[in-house]
Amino acid sequence: MAAKSYLWYELRIAFGWASILPALLFPAYALLGWAVWSSHDQQPTLSELAVICELLLPLAAGLLAAHLMSIERDEAFDHIRRSYPETWWRVPLMRTVMSVALVLCAAALGALIFRMAYGDYPLADILFPALPPALYLLGLALLVNNLTGNAWTSGAVILGYWFIEYISRGQYTGALFLFRSTMPNTTDYGLNRGLLTGLALILITVNALYSGWRRRGRG
């Protein structure tokens, strides 16, 4: 596959509607919040904006990546794709990089809307705490989708995981609580963000290794 056509193929997959629509969840809510608060002549607090980011950005990250590893299987193209002379890590790397890029674009667009609506604010205090749980759910979505070969299953896992975390306030996950920044529990904040980031990298690595295993015809 020529480099130009390969890149175009991967861009079409990563930035198709199945990824774009979940990615717009955070910016769309930012616009909706702007309209609601403006209609009441009010302005949200910094903590309210942080809650929006930490809740919606990880959910968007997981859902936008929930189909990326099974597209060839969904289109009955998997065996042909695995016959291409390419390295085993190329597909998982491209899908991961592009999904992360899409998450960052969504975060930047939401941040731009907040800035236009409410003026200058500490960007790091609002967006950066949401990135480790977003990366974690993204990695989980990629791996579950790769293991099951079904986008609906991986999407359901992400949505269920997110919902249980929200209603339980980390009762079941403890140190891995997704929303530790805005819903504090007894876990050290730095440890929590470090664990989420580290586990996200492990999930991404396992996803790549499993892709290599499948490519050798064992899955």
mmCIF file of C-alpha atoms in Angstrom:
data_model
loop_
_atom_site.group_PDB
_atom_site.id
_atom_site.type_symbol
_atom_site.label_atom_id
_atom_site.label_comp_id
_atom_site.label_asym_id
_atom_site.label_seq_id
_atom_site.Cartn_x
_atom_site.Cartn_y
_atom_site.Cartn_z
ATOM 1 C CA MET A 1 0.000 0.000 0.000
ATOM 2 C CA ALA A 2 1.515 3.360 -1.048
ATOM 3 C CA ALA A 3 2.313 5.722 1.814
ATOM 4 C CA LYS A 4 -0.056 8.435 0.572
ATOM 5 C CA SER A 5 -3.005 6.104 0.013
ATOM 6 C CA TYR A 6 -2.299 4.338 3.329
ATOM 7 C CA LEU A 7 -2.366 7.631 5.215
ATOM 8 C CA TRP A 8 -5.571 8.671 3.457
ATOM 9 C CA TYR A 9 -7.160 5.325 4.350
ATOM 10 C CA GLU A 10 -6.239 5.694 8.019
ATOM 11 C CA LEU A 11 -7.442 9.306 8.119
ATOM 12 C CA ARG A 12 -10.805 8.300 6.693
ATOM 13 C CA ILE A 13 -11.139 5.639 9.385
ATOM 14 C CA ALA A 14 -10.003 7.772 12.301
ATOM 15 C CA PHE A 15 -11.977 10.846 11.277
ATOM 16 C CA GLY A 16 -15.164 9.196 10.059
ATOM 17 C CA TRP A 17 -18.552 10.010 11.540
ATOM 18 C CA ALA A 18 -18.314 7.141 14.033
ATOM 19 C CA SER A 19 -15.376 8.996 15.609
ATOM 20 C CA ILE A 20 -16.362 12.598 14.902
ATOM 21 C CA LEU A 21 -19.765 12.416 16.579
ATOM 22 C CA PRO A 22 -18.458 11.177 19.965
ATOM 23 C CA ALA A 23 -15.586 13.654 19.719
ATOM 24 C CA LEU A 24 -18.115 16.484 19.411
ATOM 25 C CA LEU A 25 -19.750 15.506 22.708
ATOM 26 C CA PHE A 26 -17.535 17.777 24.779
ATOM 27 C CA PRO A 27 -17.563 20.840 22.458
ATOM 28 C CA ALA A 28 -21.323 20.470 21.897
ATOM 29 C CA TYR A 29 -21.973 20.455 25.637
ATOM 30 C CA ALA A 30 -19.706 23.494 25.993
ATOM 31 C CA LEU A 31 -21.865 25.320 23.433
ATOM 32 C CA LEU A 32 -25.059 24.195 25.134
ATOM 33 C CA GLY A 33 -23.774 25.333 28.509
ATOM 34 C CA TRP A 34 -22.822 28.702 27.026
ATOM 35 C CA ALA A 35 -26.360 29.140 25.698
ATOM 36 C CA VAL A 36 -28.016 28.079 28.969
ATOM 37 C CA TRP A 37 -25.820 30.194 31.228
ATOM 38 C CA SER A 38 -26.136 33.183 28.892
ATOM 39 C CA SER A 39 -29.934 32.912 28.878
ATOM 40 C CA HIS A 40 -29.878 33.173 32.685
ATOM 41 C CA ASP A 41 -27.252 35.920 32.647
ATOM 42 C CA GLN A 42 -24.917 33.717 34.660
ATOM 43 C CA GLN A 43 -21.346 32.514 34.369
ATOM 44 C CA PRO A 44 -20.081 29.100 35.531
ATOM 45 C CA THR A 45 -17.430 28.762 38.182
ATOM 46 C CA LEU A 46 -14.050 27.261 37.481
ATOM 47 C CA SER A 47 -15.031 24.088 39.347
ATOM 48 C CA GLU A 48 -18.167 23.681 37.224
ATOM 49 C CA LEU A 49 -16.130 23.894 34.020
ATOM 50 C CA ALA A 50 -13.640 21.377 35.416
ATOM 51 C CA VAL A 51 -16.463 18.928 36.162
ATOM 52 C CA ILE A 52 -17.738 19.203 32.585
ATOM 53 C CA CYS A 53 -14.262 18.471 31.217
ATOM 54 C CA GLU A 54 -13.527 15.556 33.527
ATOM 55 C CA LEU A 55 -16.889 13.910 32.900
ATOM 56 C CA LEU A 56 -17.265 14.369 29.157
ATOM 57 C CA LEU A 57 -13.748 14.255 27.719
ATOM 58 C CA PRO A 58 -12.982 10.683 28.944
ATOM 59 C CA LEU A 59 -16.397 9.467 27.768
ATOM 60 C CA ALA A 60 -15.843 11.025 24.343
ATOM 61 C CA ALA A 61 -12.347 9.508 24.155
ATOM 62 C CA GLY A 62 -13.609 6.007 24.882
ATOM 63 C CA LEU A 63 -16.548 6.167 22.501
ATOM 64 C CA LEU A 64 -14.639 7.649 19.570
ATOM 65 C CA ALA A 65 -12.080 4.811 19.762
ATOM 66 C CA ALA A 66 -14.608 2.027 20.358
ATOM 67 C CA HIS A 67 -14.739 0.898 16.713
ATOM 68 C CA LEU A 68 -11.250 1.612 15.398
ATOM 69 C CA MET A 69 -9.669 -1.829 15.836
ATOM 70 C CA SER A 70 -12.494 -3.838 14.282
ATOM 71 C CA ILE A 71 -13.239 -1.868 11.130
ATOM 72 C CA GLU A 72 -11.584 -4.388 8.814
ATOM 73 C CA ARG A 73 -13.488 -7.231 10.477
ATOM 74 C CA ASP A 74 -16.769 -5.337 10.183
ATOM 75 C CA GLU A 75 -16.150 -4.869 6.464
ATOM 76 C CA ALA A 76 -14.977 -8.482 5.886
ATOM 77 C CA PHE A 77 -11.595 -7.063 4.901
ATOM 78 C CA ASP A 78 -9.542 -8.416 7.771
ATOM 79 C CA HIS A 79 -7.778 -11.327 6.052
ATOM 80 C CA ILE A 80 -6.865 -9.163 3.078
ATOM 81 C CA ARG A 81 -5.526 -6.402 5.315
ATOM 82 C CA ARG A 82 -3.399 -8.864 7.293
ATOM 83 C CA SER A 83 -1.830 -10.034 4.042
ATOM 84 C CA TYR A 84 -0.349 -6.581 3.399
ATOM 85 C CA PRO A 85 3.448 -6.368 3.808
ATOM 86 C CA GLU A 86 3.468 -4.029 6.794
ATOM 87 C CA THR A 87 4.866 -4.210 10.300
ATOM 88 C CA TRP A 88 2.609 -5.659 12.997
ATOM 89 C CA TRP A 89 2.589 -2.475 15.049
ATOM 90 C CA ARG A 90 1.655 -0.114 12.230
ATOM 91 C CA VAL A 91 -2.137 -0.397 12.458
ATOM 92 C CA PRO A 92 -2.475 -0.147 16.268
ATOM 93 C CA LEU A 93 0.031 2.703 16.339
ATOM 94 C CA MET A 94 -1.809 4.693 13.663
ATOM 95 C CA ARG A 95 -5.211 4.092 15.244
ATOM 96 C CA THR A 96 -3.898 5.109 18.668
ATOM 97 C CA VAL A 97 -2.104 8.228 17.460
ATOM 98 C CA MET A 98 -5.066 9.425 15.425
ATOM 99 C CA SER A 99 -7.588 8.778 18.178
ATOM 100 C CA VAL A 100 -5.395 10.667 20.658
ATOM 101 C CA ALA A 101 -5.128 13.507 18.140
ATOM 102 C CA LEU A 102 -8.905 13.583 17.830
ATOM 103 C CA VAL A 103 -9.292 13.739 21.615
ATOM 104 C CA LEU A 104 -6.848 16.640 21.770
ATOM 105 C CA CYS A 105 -8.741 18.416 18.977
ATOM 106 C CA ALA A 106 -12.000 17.963 20.892
ATOM 107 C CA ALA A 107 -10.366 19.297 24.053
ATOM 108 C CA ALA A 108 -8.935 22.286 22.192
ATOM 109 C CA LEU A 109 -12.284 23.090 20.571
ATOM 110 C CA GLY A 110 -14.073 22.907 23.911
ATOM 111 C CA ALA A 111 -11.396 25.099 25.466
ATOM 112 C CA LEU A 112 -11.803 27.637 22.650
ATOM 113 C CA ILE A 113 -15.555 27.771 23.258
ATOM 114 C CA PHE A 114 -14.997 28.297 26.982
ATOM 115 C CA ARG A 115 -12.503 31.056 26.286
ATOM 116 C CA MET A 116 -14.838 32.806 23.851
ATOM 117 C CA ALA A 117 -17.724 32.511 26.287
ATOM 118 C CA TYR A 118 -16.079 33.307 29.617
ATOM 119 C CA GLY A 119 -12.787 34.983 28.812
ATOM 120 C CA ASP A 120 -9.383 34.063 30.161
ATOM 121 C CA TYR A 121 -9.197 31.167 32.631
ATOM 122 C CA PRO A 122 -6.507 28.737 33.851
ATOM 123 C CA LEU A 123 -6.509 26.161 31.067
ATOM 124 C CA ALA A 124 -4.313 23.708 32.946
ATOM 125 C CA ASP A 125 -6.666 23.585 35.919
ATOM 126 C CA ILE A 126 -9.616 22.673 33.703
ATOM 127 C CA LEU A 127 -8.361 20.467 30.888
ATOM 128 C CA PHE A 128 -5.187 18.754 32.035
ATOM 129 C CA PRO A 129 -6.785 16.748 34.892
ATOM 130 C CA ALA A 130 -9.197 15.188 32.374
ATOM 131 C CA LEU A 131 -6.478 13.869 30.057
ATOM 132 C CA PRO A 132 -5.271 10.823 32.104
ATOM 133 C CA PRO A 133 -8.794 9.316 32.445
ATOM 134 C CA ALA A 134 -9.446 10.144 28.789
ATOM 135 C CA LEU A 135 -6.293 8.301 27.724
ATOM 136 C CA TYR A 136 -7.220 5.393 29.998
ATOM 137 C CA LEU A 137 -10.710 4.933 28.527
ATOM 138 C CA LEU A 138 -9.295 5.359 25.035
ATOM 139 C CA GLY A 139 -6.784 2.563 25.625
ATOM 140 C CA LEU A 140 -9.466 0.369 27.181
ATOM 141 C CA ALA A 141 -11.790 0.934 24.221
ATOM 142 C CA LEU A 142 -9.110 0.030 21.681
ATOM 143 C CA LEU A 143 -8.202 -3.187 23.498
ATOM 144 C CA VAL A 144 -11.787 -4.349 24.144
ATOM 145 C CA ASN A 145 -12.691 -3.616 20.532
ATOM 146 C CA ASN A 146 -9.664 -5.562 19.325
ATOM 147 C CA LEU A 147 -10.410 -8.525 21.590
ATOM 148 C CA THR A 148 -14.119 -8.747 20.798
ATOM 149 C CA GLY A 149 -14.107 -7.518 17.203
ATOM 150 C CA ASN A 150 -17.362 -5.718 17.948
ATOM 151 C CA ALA A 151 -17.768 -1.948 18.191
ATOM 152 C CA TRP A 152 -21.091 -2.160 20.028
ATOM 153 C CA THR A 153 -19.562 -4.319 22.738
ATOM 154 C CA SER A 154 -16.622 -2.013 23.312
ATOM 155 C CA GLY A 155 -18.896 1.029 23.271
ATOM 156 C CA ALA A 156 -21.181 -0.603 25.842
ATOM 157 C CA VAL A 157 -18.196 -1.474 28.059
ATOM 158 C CA ILE A 158 -16.989 2.136 27.987
ATOM 159 C CA LEU A 159 -20.417 3.611 28.636
ATOM 160 C CA GLY A 160 -21.125 1.130 31.446
ATOM 161 C CA TYR A 161 -17.717 1.664 33.043
ATOM 162 C CA TRP A 162 -18.145 5.453 32.899
ATOM 163 C CA PHE A 163 -21.666 5.315 34.348
ATOM 164 C CA ILE A 164 -20.725 3.006 37.220
ATOM 165 C CA GLU A 165 -17.779 5.246 38.063
ATOM 166 C CA TYR A 166 -20.052 8.275 38.105
ATOM 167 C CA ILE A 167 -22.759 6.828 40.329
ATOM 168 C CA SER A 168 -20.416 4.926 42.663
ATOM 169 C CA ARG A 169 -17.882 7.764 43.097
ATOM 170 C CA GLY A 170 -15.014 5.286 42.794
ATOM 171 C CA GLN A 171 -16.366 2.799 45.312
ATOM 172 C CA TYR A 172 -15.288 -0.154 43.160
ATOM 173 C CA THR A 173 -12.157 1.212 41.492
ATOM 174 C CA GLY A 174 -10.516 3.036 44.378
ATOM 175 C CA ALA A 175 -7.150 4.397 43.261
ATOM 176 C CA LEU A 176 -8.251 4.192 39.613
ATOM 177 C CA PHE A 177 -11.299 6.440 40.082
ATOM 178 C CA LEU A 178 -11.745 8.377 36.846
ATOM 179 C CA PHE A 179 -13.097 11.588 38.375
ATOM 180 C CA ARG A 180 -10.736 12.012 41.321
ATOM 181 C CA SER A 181 -9.942 15.614 40.377
ATOM 182 C CA THR A 182 -13.487 16.961 40.762
ATOM 183 C CA MET A 183 -14.971 14.251 43.041
ATOM 184 C CA PRO A 184 -12.223 13.715 45.642
ATOM 185 C CA ASN A 185 -11.893 10.444 47.520
ATOM 186 C CA THR A 186 -9.233 9.121 49.890
ATOM 187 C CA THR A 187 -6.766 8.260 47.095
ATOM 188 C CA ASP A 188 -3.779 10.542 46.602
ATOM 189 C CA TYR A 189 -4.423 12.680 43.528
ATOM 190 C CA GLY A 190 -0.944 12.313 42.060
ATOM 191 C CA LEU A 191 -1.025 8.555 42.535
ATOM 192 C CA ASN A 192 -4.449 8.382 40.907
ATOM 193 C CA ARG A 193 -3.416 10.321 37.804
ATOM 194 C CA GLY A 194 -0.160 8.386 37.581
ATOM 195 C CA LEU A 195 -1.913 5.020 37.782
ATOM 196 C CA LEU A 196 -4.445 5.997 35.131
ATOM 197 C CA THR A 197 -1.726 7.203 32.778
ATOM 198 C CA GLY A 198 0.467 4.153 33.368
ATOM 199 C CA LEU A 199 -2.386 1.694 32.916
ATOM 200 C CA ALA A 200 -3.459 3.524 29.764
ATOM 201 C CA LEU A 201 0.008 2.987 28.291
ATOM 202 C CA ILE A 202 -0.140 -0.683 29.292
ATOM 203 C CA LEU A 203 -3.532 -1.114 27.604
ATOM 204 C CA ILE A 204 -2.244 0.545 24.447
ATOM 205 C CA THR A 205 0.820 -1.711 24.458
ATOM 206 C CA VAL A 206 -1.238 -4.876 25.029
ATOM 207 C CA ASN A 207 -3.531 -3.807 22.194
ATOM 208 C CA ALA A 208 -0.543 -3.537 19.865
ATOM 209 C CA LEU A 209 0.838 -6.908 20.968
ATOM 210 C CA TYR A 210 -2.532 -8.581 20.458
ATOM 211 C CA SER A 211 -2.719 -7.082 16.964
ATOM 212 C CA GLY A 212 0.651 -8.636 16.209
ATOM 213 C CA TRP A 213 -0.556 -11.985 17.549
ATOM 214 C CA ARG A 214 -3.650 -11.828 15.336
ATOM 215 C CA ARG A 215 -1.564 -10.812 12.338
ATOM 216 C CA ARG A 216 0.416 -14.019 12.674
ATOM 217 C CA GLY A 217 -2.871 -15.862 12.139
ATOM 218 C CA ARG A 218 -3.455 -16.913 15.731
ATOM 219 C CA GLY A 219 -6.654 -14.967 16.324
#
